[in-house]
Amino acid sequence: MLEDRRSHSSRKTPDLVTDELILILHEAGMLEFNDIFQRTVAVMKAKHMSLGGEEILRLRIYEKLQNLVSAGGLMKKGREYTALPKLISLKSKALPDIRL
């Protein structure tokens, strides 16, 4: 039996991983993937956010970085990611404003 789609909430929650990536890259400017991963894991552990497994989190972070590259917020050169001016406009509404 098919479920009625109207019974599900369409409200999306803020993407906390992407927001943390944006903050880390905005502050650092340019980082390699392993540095981004280590900093993100440290911040998320400090904030007691649920992480899942480390390999799953690594895949999620890589996917979100590729989405930010596609959206024009990051430039990827080899293994290094460089923040572009558009990056800060990609943050969620839940993240406080950051001054450039």
mmCIF file of N, CA, C and O in Angstrom:
data_model
loop_
_atom_site.group_PDB
_atom_site.id
_atom_site.type_symbol
_atom_site.label_atom_id
_atom_site.label_comp_id
_atom_site.label_asym_id
_atom_site.label_seq_id
_atom_site.Cartn_x
_atom_site.Cartn_y
_atom_site.Cartn_z
ATOM 1 N N MET A 1 0.836 -1.182 0.000
ATOM 2 C CA MET A 1 0.000 0.000 0.000
ATOM 3 C C MET A 1 0.884 1.251 0.000
ATOM 4 O O MET A 1 1.849 1.352 0.732
ATOM 5 N N LEU A 2 0.560 2.193 -0.836
ATOM 6 C CA LEU A 2 1.326 3.426 -0.923
ATOM 7 C C LEU A 2 0.961 4.373 0.212
ATOM 8 O O LEU A 2 -0.200 4.483 0.592
ATOM 9 N N GLU A 3 1.958 5.041 0.728
ATOM 10 C CA GLU A 3 1.714 6.020 1.783
ATOM 11 C C GLU A 3 1.313 7.349 1.163
ATOM 12 O O GLU A 3 1.735 7.693 0.074
ATOM 13 N N ASP A 4 0.506 8.092 1.876
ATOM 14 C CA ASP A 4 0.101 9.421 1.429
ATOM 15 C C ASP A 4 1.256 10.388 1.696
ATOM 16 O O ASP A 4 1.708 10.543 2.827
ATOM 17 N N ARG A 5 1.771 11.014 0.651
ATOM 18 C CA ARG A 5 2.920 11.920 0.792
ATOM 19 C C ARG A 5 2.583 13.163 1.613
ATOM 20 O O ARG A 5 3.450 13.772 2.191
ATOM 21 N N ARG A 6 1.341 13.556 1.652
ATOM 22 C CA ARG A 6 0.970 14.753 2.408
ATOM 23 C C ARG A 6 1.108 14.543 3.910
ATOM 24 O O ARG A 6 1.142 15.496 4.660
ATOM 25 N N SER A 7 1.190 13.295 4.354
ATOM 26 C CA SER A 7 1.303 13.030 5.784
ATOM 27 C C SER A 7 2.716 13.250 6.303
ATOM 28 O O SER A 7 2.940 13.297 7.494
ATOM 29 N N HIS A 8 3.704 13.398 5.419
ATOM 30 C CA HIS A 8 5.083 13.620 5.824
ATOM 31 C C HIS A 8 5.391 15.106 5.851
ATOM 32 O O HIS A 8 4.914 15.869 5.042
ATOM 33 N N SER A 9 6.241 15.482 6.785
ATOM 34 C CA SER A 9 6.648 16.869 6.897
ATOM 35 C C SER A 9 7.642 17.200 5.786
ATOM 36 O O SER A 9 8.516 16.414 5.456
ATOM 37 N N SER A 10 7.505 18.358 5.206
ATOM 38 C CA SER A 10 8.433 18.781 4.161
ATOM 39 C C SER A 10 9.495 19.732 4.704
ATOM 40 O O SER A 10 10.313 20.239 3.950
ATOM 41 N N ARG A 11 9.470 19.983 5.997
ATOM 42 C CA ARG A 11 10.422 20.900 6.604
ATOM 43 C C ARG A 11 11.793 20.240 6.665
ATOM 44 O O ARG A 11 11.956 19.141 7.163
ATOM 45 N N LYS A 12 12.794 20.936 6.159
ATOM 46 C CA LYS A 12 14.153 20.407 6.193
ATOM 47 C C LYS A 12 14.898 21.022 7.366
ATOM 48 O O LYS A 12 14.724 22.190 7.678
ATOM 49 N N THR A 13 15.736 20.215 7.966
ATOM 50 C CA THR A 13 16.562 20.715 9.056
ATOM 51 C C THR A 13 17.858 21.265 8.472
ATOM 52 O O THR A 13 18.258 20.882 7.383
ATOM 53 N N PRO A 14 18.516 22.148 9.199
ATOM 54 C CA PRO A 14 19.786 22.684 8.696
ATOM 55 C C PRO A 14 20.813 21.562 8.521
ATOM 56 O O PRO A 14 20.847 20.612 9.297
ATOM 57 N N ASP A 15 21.627 21.667 7.516
ATOM 58 C CA ASP A 15 22.671 20.691 7.252
ATOM 59 C C ASP A 15 23.891 21.081 8.080
ATOM 60 O O ASP A 15 24.678 21.940 7.688
ATOM 61 N N LEU A 16 24.039 20.450 9.233
ATOM 62 C CA LEU A 16 25.084 20.830 10.176
ATOM 63 C C LEU A 16 26.484 20.542 9.647
ATOM 64 O O LEU A 16 27.410 21.305 9.905
ATOM 65 N N VAL A 17 26.645 19.454 8.914
ATOM 66 C CA VAL A 17 27.962 19.113 8.377
ATOM 67 C C VAL A 17 28.406 20.171 7.365
ATOM 68 O O VAL A 17 29.542 20.655 7.413
ATOM 69 N N THR A 18 27.516 20.546 6.453
ATOM 70 C CA THR A 18 27.861 21.567 5.463
ATOM 71 C C THR A 18 28.170 22.897 6.136
ATOM 72 O O THR A 18 29.123 23.581 5.760
ATOM 73 N N ASP A 19 27.398 23.257 7.144
ATOM 74 C CA ASP A 19 27.654 24.505 7.858
ATOM 75 C C ASP A 19 29.026 24.492 8.530
ATOM 76 O O ASP A 19 29.749 25.489 8.497
ATOM 77 N N GLU A 20 29.396 23.370 9.128
ATOM 78 C CA GLU A 20 30.725 23.272 9.745
ATOM 79 C C GLU A 20 31.823 23.360 8.689
ATOM 80 O O GLU A 20 32.848 24.006 8.903
ATOM 81 N N LEU A 21 31.614 22.722 7.543
ATOM 82 C CA LEU A 21 32.589 22.803 6.454
ATOM 83 C C LEU A 21 32.769 24.241 5.984
ATOM 84 O O LEU A 21 33.891 24.694 5.735
ATOM 85 N N ILE A 22 31.666 24.951 5.845
ATOM 86 C CA ILE A 22 31.724 26.347 5.399
ATOM 87 C C ILE A 22 32.510 27.193 6.401
ATOM 88 O O ILE A 22 33.361 27.992 6.012
ATOM 89 N N LEU A 23 32.251 27.004 7.693
ATOM 90 C CA LEU A 23 32.986 27.767 8.710
ATOM 91 C C LEU A 23 34.480 27.449 8.678
ATOM 92 O O LEU A 23 35.317 28.356 8.724
ATOM 93 N N ILE A 24 34.807 26.172 8.590
ATOM 94 C CA ILE A 24 36.215 25.758 8.587
ATOM 95 C C ILE A 24 36.938 26.313 7.365
ATOM 96 O O ILE A 24 38.035 26.867 7.466
ATOM 97 N N LEU A 25 36.337 26.179 6.201
ATOM 98 C CA LEU A 25 36.984 26.648 4.973
ATOM 99 C C LEU A 25 37.018 28.165 4.879
ATOM 100 O O LEU A 25 37.952 28.733 4.318
ATOM 101 N N HIS A 26 36.004 28.819 5.412
ATOM 102 C CA HIS A 26 35.983 30.285 5.411
ATOM 103 C C HIS A 26 37.148 30.830 6.247
ATOM 104 O O HIS A 26 37.818 31.786 5.854
ATOM 105 N N GLU A 27 37.398 30.196 7.407
ATOM 106 C CA GLU A 27 38.471 30.648 8.283
ATOM 107 C C GLU A 27 39.849 30.316 7.718
ATOM 108 O O GLU A 27 40.775 31.108 7.808
ATOM 109 N N ALA A 28 39.983 29.122 7.130
ATOM 110 C CA ALA A 28 41.295 28.655 6.685
ATOM 111 C C ALA A 28 41.654 29.135 5.287
ATOM 112 O O ALA A 28 42.818 29.329 4.983
ATOM 113 N N GLY A 29 40.664 29.282 4.420
ATOM 114 C CA GLY A 29 40.937 29.703 3.047
ATOM 115 C C GLY A 29 41.233 28.541 2.126
ATOM 116 O O GLY A 29 40.529 28.309 1.173
ATOM 117 N N MET A 30 42.292 27.760 2.429
ATOM 118 C CA MET A 30 42.649 26.622 1.587
ATOM 119 C C MET A 30 43.146 25.481 2.475
ATOM 120 O O MET A 30 43.993 25.691 3.341
ATOM 121 N N LEU A 31 42.591 24.285 2.254
ATOM 122 C CA LEU A 31 42.990 23.108 3.020
ATOM 123 C C LEU A 31 42.929 21.872 2.140
ATOM 124 O O LEU A 31 42.166 21.817 1.188
ATOM 125 N N GLU A 32 43.717 20.854 2.524
ATOM 126 C CA GLU A 32 43.616 19.557 1.883
ATOM 127 C C GLU A 32 42.476 18.784 2.526
ATOM 128 O O GLU A 32 42.070 19.067 3.662
ATOM 129 N N PHE A 33 41.988 17.754 1.825
ATOM 130 C CA PHE A 33 40.833 17.006 2.307
ATOM 131 C C PHE A 33 41.064 16.418 3.695
ATOM 132 O O PHE A 33 40.191 16.502 4.560
ATOM 133 N N ASN A 34 42.229 15.818 3.939
ATOM 134 C CA ASN A 34 42.477 15.192 5.239
ATOM 135 C C ASN A 34 42.436 16.207 6.376
ATOM 136 O O ASN A 34 41.935 15.907 7.460
ATOM 137 N N ASP A 35 42.946 17.404 6.138
ATOM 138 C CA ASP A 35 42.877 18.461 7.148
ATOM 139 C C ASP A 35 41.432 18.892 7.398
ATOM 140 O O ASP A 35 41.033 19.109 8.541
ATOM 141 N N ILE A 36 40.671 19.020 6.327
ATOM 142 C CA ILE A 36 39.252 19.382 6.449
ATOM 143 C C ILE A 36 38.530 18.315 7.254
ATOM 144 O O ILE A 36 37.760 18.625 8.173
ATOM 145 N N PHE A 37 38.779 17.055 6.937
ATOM 146 C CA PHE A 37 38.123 15.949 7.632
ATOM 147 C C PHE A 37 38.466 15.954 9.115
ATOM 148 O O PHE A 37 37.572 15.867 9.966
ATOM 149 N N GLN A 38 39.746 16.083 9.451
ATOM 150 C CA GLN A 38 40.165 16.062 10.857
ATOM 151 C C GLN A 38 39.566 17.226 11.644
ATOM 152 O O GLN A 38 39.101 17.054 12.767
ATOM 153 N N ARG A 39 39.560 18.415 11.053
ATOM 154 C CA ARG A 39 38.974 19.577 11.738
ATOM 155 C C ARG A 39 37.470 19.420 11.927
ATOM 156 O O ARG A 39 36.937 19.764 12.978
ATOM 157 N N THR A 40 36.792 18.901 10.916
ATOM 158 C CA THR A 40 35.340 18.718 11.012
ATOM 159 C C THR A 40 34.998 17.710 12.092
ATOM 160 O O THR A 40 34.092 17.933 12.899
ATOM 161 N N VAL A 41 35.708 16.595 12.136
ATOM 162 C CA VAL A 41 35.459 15.573 13.158
ATOM 163 C C VAL A 41 35.715 16.145 14.552
ATOM 164 O O VAL A 41 34.921 15.931 15.471
ATOM 165 N N ALA A 42 36.789 16.902 14.723
ATOM 166 C CA ALA A 42 37.094 17.492 16.024
ATOM 167 C C ALA A 42 35.997 18.451 16.481
ATOM 168 O O ALA A 42 35.572 18.411 17.644
ATOM 169 N N VAL A 43 35.512 19.291 15.569
ATOM 170 C CA VAL A 43 34.452 20.247 15.919
ATOM 171 C C VAL A 43 33.164 19.511 16.261
ATOM 172 O O VAL A 43 32.492 19.833 17.247
ATOM 173 N N MET A 44 32.829 18.505 15.469
ATOM 174 C CA MET A 44 31.588 17.780 15.708
ATOM 175 C C MET A 44 31.645 16.986 17.020
ATOM 176 O O MET A 44 30.659 16.908 17.739
ATOM 177 N N LYS A 45 32.792 16.423 17.348
ATOM 178 C CA LYS A 45 32.937 15.726 18.625
ATOM 179 C C LYS A 45 32.830 16.708 19.786
ATOM 180 O O LYS A 45 32.211 16.411 20.803
ATOM 181 N N ALA A 46 33.429 17.873 19.633
ATOM 182 C CA ALA A 46 33.376 18.886 20.693
ATOM 183 C C ALA A 46 31.946 19.360 20.937
ATOM 184 O O ALA A 46 31.584 19.687 22.062
ATOM 185 N N LYS A 47 31.140 19.382 19.890
ATOM 186 C CA LYS A 47 29.743 19.824 20.011
ATOM 187 C C LYS A 47 28.795 18.657 20.289
ATOM 188 O O LYS A 47 27.586 18.832 20.298
ATOM 189 N N HIS A 48 29.347 17.469 20.492
ATOM 190 C CA HIS A 48 28.576 16.258 20.788
ATOM 191 C C HIS A 48 27.525 15.957 19.729
ATOM 192 O O HIS A 48 26.406 15.569 20.035
ATOM 193 N N MET A 49 27.888 16.179 18.476
ATOM 194 C CA MET A 49 26.995 15.843 17.364
ATOM 195 C C MET A 49 27.168 14.365 17.037
ATOM 196 O O MET A 49 28.257 13.821 17.164
ATOM 197 N N SER A 50 26.088 13.729 16.627
ATOM 198 C CA SER A 50 26.195 12.321 16.274
ATOM 199 C C SER A 50 26.987 12.199 14.981
ATOM 200 O O SER A 50 26.769 12.931 14.020
ATOM 201 N N LEU A 51 27.935 11.304 14.959
ATOM 202 C CA LEU A 51 28.841 11.193 13.836
ATOM 203 C C LEU A 51 28.554 10.003 12.932
ATOM 204 O O LEU A 51 28.890 10.027 11.767
ATOM 205 N N GLY A 52 27.966 8.939 13.457
ATOM 206 C CA GLY A 52 27.887 7.707 12.681
ATOM 207 C C GLY A 52 29.270 7.088 12.694
ATOM 208 O O GLY A 52 30.060 7.325 13.588
ATOM 209 N N GLY A 53 29.607 6.323 11.695
ATOM 210 C CA GLY A 53 30.946 5.763 11.596
ATOM 211 C C GLY A 53 31.894 6.739 10.930
ATOM 212 O O GLY A 53 31.481 7.627 10.188
ATOM 213 N N GLU A 54 33.178 6.568 11.189
ATOM 214 C CA GLU A 54 34.170 7.492 10.635
ATOM 215 C C GLU A 54 34.213 7.416 9.112
ATOM 216 O O GLU A 54 34.330 8.442 8.446
ATOM 217 N N GLU A 55 34.093 6.216 8.556
ATOM 218 C CA GLU A 55 34.130 6.077 7.097
ATOM 219 C C GLU A 55 32.890 6.698 6.447
ATOM 220 O O GLU A 55 32.981 7.320 5.392
ATOM 221 N N ILE A 56 31.745 6.537 7.092
ATOM 222 C CA ILE A 56 30.516 7.154 6.572
ATOM 223 C C ILE A 56 30.648 8.670 6.618
ATOM 224 O O ILE A 56 30.275 9.369 5.672
ATOM 225 N N LEU A 57 31.185 9.188 7.713
ATOM 226 C CA LEU A 57 31.372 10.636 7.829
ATOM 227 C C LEU A 57 32.356 11.142 6.778
ATOM 228 O O LEU A 57 32.157 12.189 6.182
ATOM 229 N N ARG A 58 33.406 10.373 6.511
ATOM 230 C CA ARG A 58 34.381 10.755 5.481
ATOM 231 C C ARG A 58 33.690 10.867 4.122
ATOM 232 O O ARG A 58 33.905 11.824 3.369
ATOM 233 N N LEU A 59 32.833 9.899 3.806
ATOM 234 C CA LEU A 59 32.094 9.936 2.540
ATOM 235 C C LEU A 59 31.120 11.113 2.489
ATOM 236 O O LEU A 59 30.982 11.773 1.453
ATOM 237 N N ARG A 60 30.434 11.369 3.608
ATOM 238 C CA ARG A 60 29.496 12.499 3.659
ATOM 239 C C ARG A 60 30.218 13.819 3.452
ATOM 240 O O ARG A 60 29.745 14.698 2.729
ATOM 241 N N ILE A 61 31.367 13.978 4.091
ATOM 242 C CA ILE A 61 32.127 15.219 3.956
ATOM 243 C C ILE A 61 32.614 15.387 2.525
ATOM 244 O O ILE A 61 32.514 16.476 1.952
ATOM 245 N N TYR A 62 33.114 14.310 1.927
ATOM 246 C CA TYR A 62 33.584 14.396 0.539
ATOM 247 C C TYR A 62 32.431 14.786 -0.390
ATOM 248 O O TYR A 62 32.597 15.649 -1.258
ATOM 249 N N GLU A 63 31.265 14.170 -0.189
ATOM 250 C CA GLU A 63 30.100 14.487 -1.024
ATOM 251 C C GLU A 63 29.694 15.951 -0.860
ATOM 252 O O GLU A 63 29.416 16.649 -1.834
ATOM 253 N N LYS A 64 29.689 16.437 0.358
ATOM 254 C CA LYS A 64 29.280 17.820 0.610
ATOM 255 C C LYS A 64 30.306 18.810 0.040
ATOM 256 O O LYS A 64 29.936 19.864 -0.460
ATOM 257 N N LEU A 65 31.582 18.452 0.085
ATOM 258 C CA LEU A 65 32.598 19.301 -0.541
ATOM 259 C C LEU A 65 32.378 19.370 -2.051
ATOM 260 O O LEU A 65 32.490 20.450 -2.648
ATOM 261 N N GLN A 66 32.049 18.238 -2.667
ATOM 262 C CA GLN A 66 31.799 18.235 -4.110
ATOM 263 C C GLN A 66 30.567 19.072 -4.444
ATOM 264 O O GLN A 66 30.532 19.763 -5.467
ATOM 265 N N ASN A 67 29.553 19.028 -3.580
ATOM 266 C CA ASN A 67 28.360 19.858 -3.786
ATOM 267 C C ASN A 67 28.707 21.341 -3.689
ATOM 268 O O ASN A 67 28.185 22.159 -4.455
ATOM 269 N N LEU A 68 29.592 21.706 -2.758
ATOM 270 C CA LEU A 68 30.009 23.102 -2.629
ATOM 271 C C LEU A 68 30.840 23.540 -3.832
ATOM 272 O O LEU A 68 30.754 24.687 -4.264
ATOM 273 N N VAL A 69 31.641 22.630 -4.384
ATOM 274 C CA VAL A 69 32.401 22.932 -5.601
ATOM 275 C C VAL A 69 31.432 23.170 -6.755
ATOM 276 O O VAL A 69 31.558 24.134 -7.509
ATOM 277 N N SER A 70 30.428 22.293 -6.884
ATOM 278 C CA SER A 70 29.433 22.421 -7.961
ATOM 279 C C SER A 70 28.621 23.707 -7.842
ATOM 280 O O SER A 70 28.243 24.300 -8.847
ATOM 281 N N ALA A 71 28.370 24.131 -6.594
ATOM 282 C CA ALA A 71 27.590 25.349 -6.363
ATOM 283 C C ALA A 71 28.424 26.619 -6.546
ATOM 284 O O ALA A 71 27.889 27.723 -6.493
ATOM 285 N N GLY A 72 29.730 26.480 -6.741
ATOM 286 C CA GLY A 72 30.575 27.644 -6.971
ATOM 287 C C GLY A 72 31.149 28.266 -5.717
ATOM 288 O O GLY A 72 31.678 29.370 -5.751
ATOM 289 N N GLY A 73 31.065 27.577 -4.581
ATOM 290 C CA GLY A 73 31.594 28.122 -3.336
ATOM 291 C C GLY A 73 33.030 27.730 -3.060
ATOM 292 O O GLY A 73 33.705 28.359 -2.252
ATOM 293 N N LEU A 74 33.487 26.673 -3.710
ATOM 294 C CA LEU A 74 34.851 26.192 -3.533
ATOM 295 C C LEU A 74 35.503 25.950 -4.876
ATOM 296 O O LEU A 74 34.817 25.669 -5.861
ATOM 297 N N MET A 75 36.829 26.012 -4.881
ATOM 298 C CA MET A 75 37.589 25.618 -6.058
ATOM 299 C C MET A 75 38.473 24.450 -5.621
ATOM 300 O O MET A 75 39.116 24.515 -4.567
ATOM 301 N N LYS A 76 38.452 23.385 -6.403
ATOM 302 C CA LYS A 76 39.253 22.207 -6.088
ATOM 303 C C LYS A 76 40.425 22.133 -7.052
ATOM 304 O O LYS A 76 40.260 22.202 -8.261
ATOM 305 N N LYS A 77 41.616 21.975 -6.492
ATOM 306 C CA LYS A 77 42.818 21.797 -7.299
ATOM 307 C C LYS A 77 43.590 20.649 -6.664
ATOM 308 O O LYS A 77 44.170 20.814 -5.586
ATOM 309 N N GLY A 78 43.558 19.498 -7.317
ATOM 310 C CA GLY A 78 44.167 18.309 -6.740
ATOM 311 C C GLY A 78 43.383 17.882 -5.515
ATOM 312 O O GLY A 78 42.194 17.609 -5.589
ATOM 313 N N ARG A 79 44.051 17.855 -4.371
ATOM 314 C CA ARG A 79 43.385 17.501 -3.110
ATOM 315 C C ARG A 79 43.071 18.728 -2.263
ATOM 316 O O ARG A 79 42.575 18.596 -1.151
ATOM 317 N N GLU A 80 43.393 19.898 -2.774
ATOM 318 C CA GLU A 80 43.188 21.121 -2.011
ATOM 319 C C GLU A 80 41.897 21.817 -2.414
ATOM 320 O O GLU A 80 41.564 21.894 -3.593
ATOM 321 N N TYR A 81 41.212 22.320 -1.404
ATOM 322 C CA TYR A 81 39.977 23.077 -1.612
ATOM 323 C C TYR A 81 40.223 24.510 -1.174
ATOM 324 O O TYR A 81 40.740 24.754 -0.086
ATOM 325 N N THR A 82 39.845 25.455 -2.022
ATOM 326 C CA THR A 82 40.024 26.871 -1.740
ATOM 327 C C THR A 82 38.650 27.533 -1.670
ATOM 328 O O THR A 82 37.824 27.347 -2.554
ATOM 329 N N ALA A 83 38.420 28.304 -0.610
ATOM 330 C CA ALA A 83 37.151 29.015 -0.447
ATOM 331 C C ALA A 83 37.068 30.164 -1.446
ATOM 332 O O ALA A 83 38.035 30.892 -1.650
ATOM 333 N N LEU A 84 35.912 30.306 -2.070
ATOM 334 C CA LEU A 84 35.632 31.417 -2.976
ATOM 335 C C LEU A 84 34.662 32.366 -2.289
ATOM 336 O O LEU A 84 33.979 31.987 -1.332
ATOM 337 N N PRO A 85 34.541 33.611 -2.763
ATOM 338 C CA PRO A 85 33.645 34.576 -2.110
ATOM 339 C C PRO A 85 32.193 34.098 -1.981
ATOM 340 O O PRO A 85 31.514 34.447 -1.023
ATOM 341 N N LYS A 86 31.733 33.277 -2.909
ATOM 342 C CA LYS A 86 30.343 32.817 -2.874
ATOM 343 C C LYS A 86 30.089 31.802 -1.757
ATOM 344 O O LYS A 86 28.946 31.547 -1.389
ATOM 345 N N LEU A 87 31.118 31.235 -1.158
ATOM 346 C CA LEU A 87 30.972 30.172 -0.168
ATOM 347 C C LEU A 87 30.068 30.578 0.986
ATOM 348 O O LEU A 87 29.190 29.823 1.383
ATOM 349 N N ILE A 88 30.255 31.760 1.512
ATOM 350 C CA ILE A 88 29.503 32.180 2.693
ATOM 351 C C ILE A 88 28.010 32.313 2.400
ATOM 352 O O ILE A 88 27.188 32.146 3.286
ATOM 353 N N SER A 89 27.649 32.566 1.145
ATOM 354 C CA SER A 89 26.226 32.682 0.805
ATOM 355 C C SER A 89 25.546 31.319 0.752
ATOM 356 O O SER A 89 24.321 31.251 0.686
ATOM 357 N N LEU A 90 26.290 30.241 0.831
ATOM 358 C CA LEU A 90 25.725 28.896 0.771
ATOM 359 C C LEU A 90 25.386 28.325 2.144
ATOM 360 O O LEU A 90 24.863 27.224 2.249
ATOM 361 N N LYS A 91 25.669 29.076 3.202
ATOM 362 C CA LYS A 91 25.368 28.580 4.547
ATOM 363 C C LYS A 91 23.866 28.566 4.793
ATOM 364 O O LYS A 91 23.102 29.260 4.135
ATOM 365 N N SER A 92 23.461 27.759 5.754
ATOM 366 C CA SER A 92 22.034 27.677 6.073
ATOM 367 C C SER A 92 21.613 28.891 6.892
ATOM 368 O O SER A 92 22.440 29.620 7.424
ATOM 369 N N LYS A 93 20.324 29.079 7.032
ATOM 370 C CA LYS A 93 19.791 30.209 7.804
ATOM 371 C C LYS A 93 20.092 30.066 9.289
ATOM 372 O O LYS A 93 20.129 31.037 10.012
ATOM 373 N N ALA A 94 20.321 28.826 9.750
ATOM 374 C CA ALA A 94 20.569 28.585 11.173
ATOM 375 C C ALA A 94 21.952 29.057 11.613
ATOM 376 O O ALA A 94 22.189 29.297 12.781
ATOM 377 N N LEU A 95 22.862 29.200 10.665
ATOM 378 C CA LEU A 95 24.222 29.617 10.990
ATOM 379 C C LEU A 95 24.250 31.138 11.112
ATOM 380 O O LEU A 95 23.745 31.845 10.267
ATOM 381 N N PRO A 96 24.860 31.659 12.190
ATOM 382 C CA PRO A 96 24.925 33.116 12.342
ATOM 383 C C PRO A 96 25.735 33.757 11.221
ATOM 384 O O PRO A 96 26.569 33.120 10.611
ATOM 385 N N ASP A 97 25.466 35.032 10.971
ATOM 386 C CA ASP A 97 26.174 35.746 9.912
ATOM 387 C C ASP A 97 27.655 35.834 10.223
ATOM 388 O O ASP A 97 28.067 36.027 11.365
ATOM 389 N N ILE A 98 28.459 35.726 9.173
ATOM 390 C CA ILE A 98 29.902 35.827 9.288
ATOM 391 C C ILE A 98 30.318 37.052 8.492
ATOM 392 O O ILE A 98 29.907 37.236 7.368
ATOM 393 N N ARG A 99 31.146 37.847 9.089
ATOM 394 C CA ARG A 99 31.637 39.043 8.388
ATOM 395 C C ARG A 99 32.858 38.664 7.570
ATOM 396 O O ARG A 99 33.741 37.966 8.026
ATOM 397 N N LEU A 100 32.895 39.146 6.335
ATOM 398 C CA LEU A 100 34.052 38.851 5.463
ATOM 399 C C LEU A 100 35.202 39.750 5.734
ATOM 400 O O LEU A 100 35.217 40.785 6.162
#
